[in-house]
Amino acid sequence: LAQSAEPGQALVLPLDVTHQEQLDSAYRSILEAWGGLDLMLFVSGVYTPLRADNFEFEIAQKTIDANLLGPMRAVSIVMPDMLKAHAGHIAIVGSVAGYSGLPKALAYGPSKAGIINFCETLYYDLLPQGVSVHMISPGFVATEATAQNDFEMPALITADEAAQEIIAGLQAGEFDIHFPKRFSGFLKFLRILPYPLYFWIIRRFVKIYDPGLLVLILADFLLQVIHYSNRFCLGSSNGWGCNVATLHHNCWHTINGISISHLSCGTSF
């Protein structure tokens, strides 16, 4: 990076984000070289695929330490000066894996879910102080980390494409920078679904079938549809009560539409 930049335009300081003293030292070096910091873009993170049958607490602890506590350490260092200046930008790279529980992300997912909550709270606190916060949630990006995955990664993009998305979002002043939209938008939609339907779609999506559990999920979901339909229709004085069966049909048709349009076509959303 230093060799490709113009003289004086890059300062490379290797460090470990799990060590507070190394972050402190790096920030002091930046202040000495440039006099201040306008934007902190935190990208560092680790990923180890974990499921319940191979869960290791030590790996989970290291993941949380780097992916969640690492950004918190960095923010704690740069934020006081930004608050004094009433200016600056804090941008943190999370992941769409933080939206909701996904297979093989038993430690990575919670660390990124924490980032979402952290950024949301930072935004609320810092916006009145003139400090901007940017939450960056990429989908699958071709890196050494994602190369560990042994499953098909929908809407996989290159690191250069991800960088361009981040730059565009920062220039536009967006808080919620997520990409690629055809994938991240789909996962955002899944967040609002009832759990039985959500788990059913995820199991179909990653192709891990358990017929017995699938029957229970579908039965549970159907009961919820009936429950909410009755709550919506009963007691009405405008004739809606007689349309419960129609509403059931429309709900089920919509669900089938989602499963057909998003699941049967594989990675085309």
Short mmCIF file of C-alpha atoms in Angstrom, two decimals, residues 38 53 109-110 201 220:
data_model
loop_
_atom_site.label_atom_id
_atom_site.label_comp_id
_atom_site.label_asym_id
_atom_site.label_seq_id
_atom_site.Cartn_x
_atom_site.Cartn_y
_atom_site.Cartn_z
CA ASP A 38 -11.05 12.70 9.60
CA ASP A 53 -21.05 -30.02 16.47
CA GLY A 109 -22.65 -14.04 13.38
CA PRO A 110 -23.01 -12.87 17.00
CA ILE A 201 -36.29 -20.58 4.04
CA ASP A 220 -46.06 -24.04 13.37
#
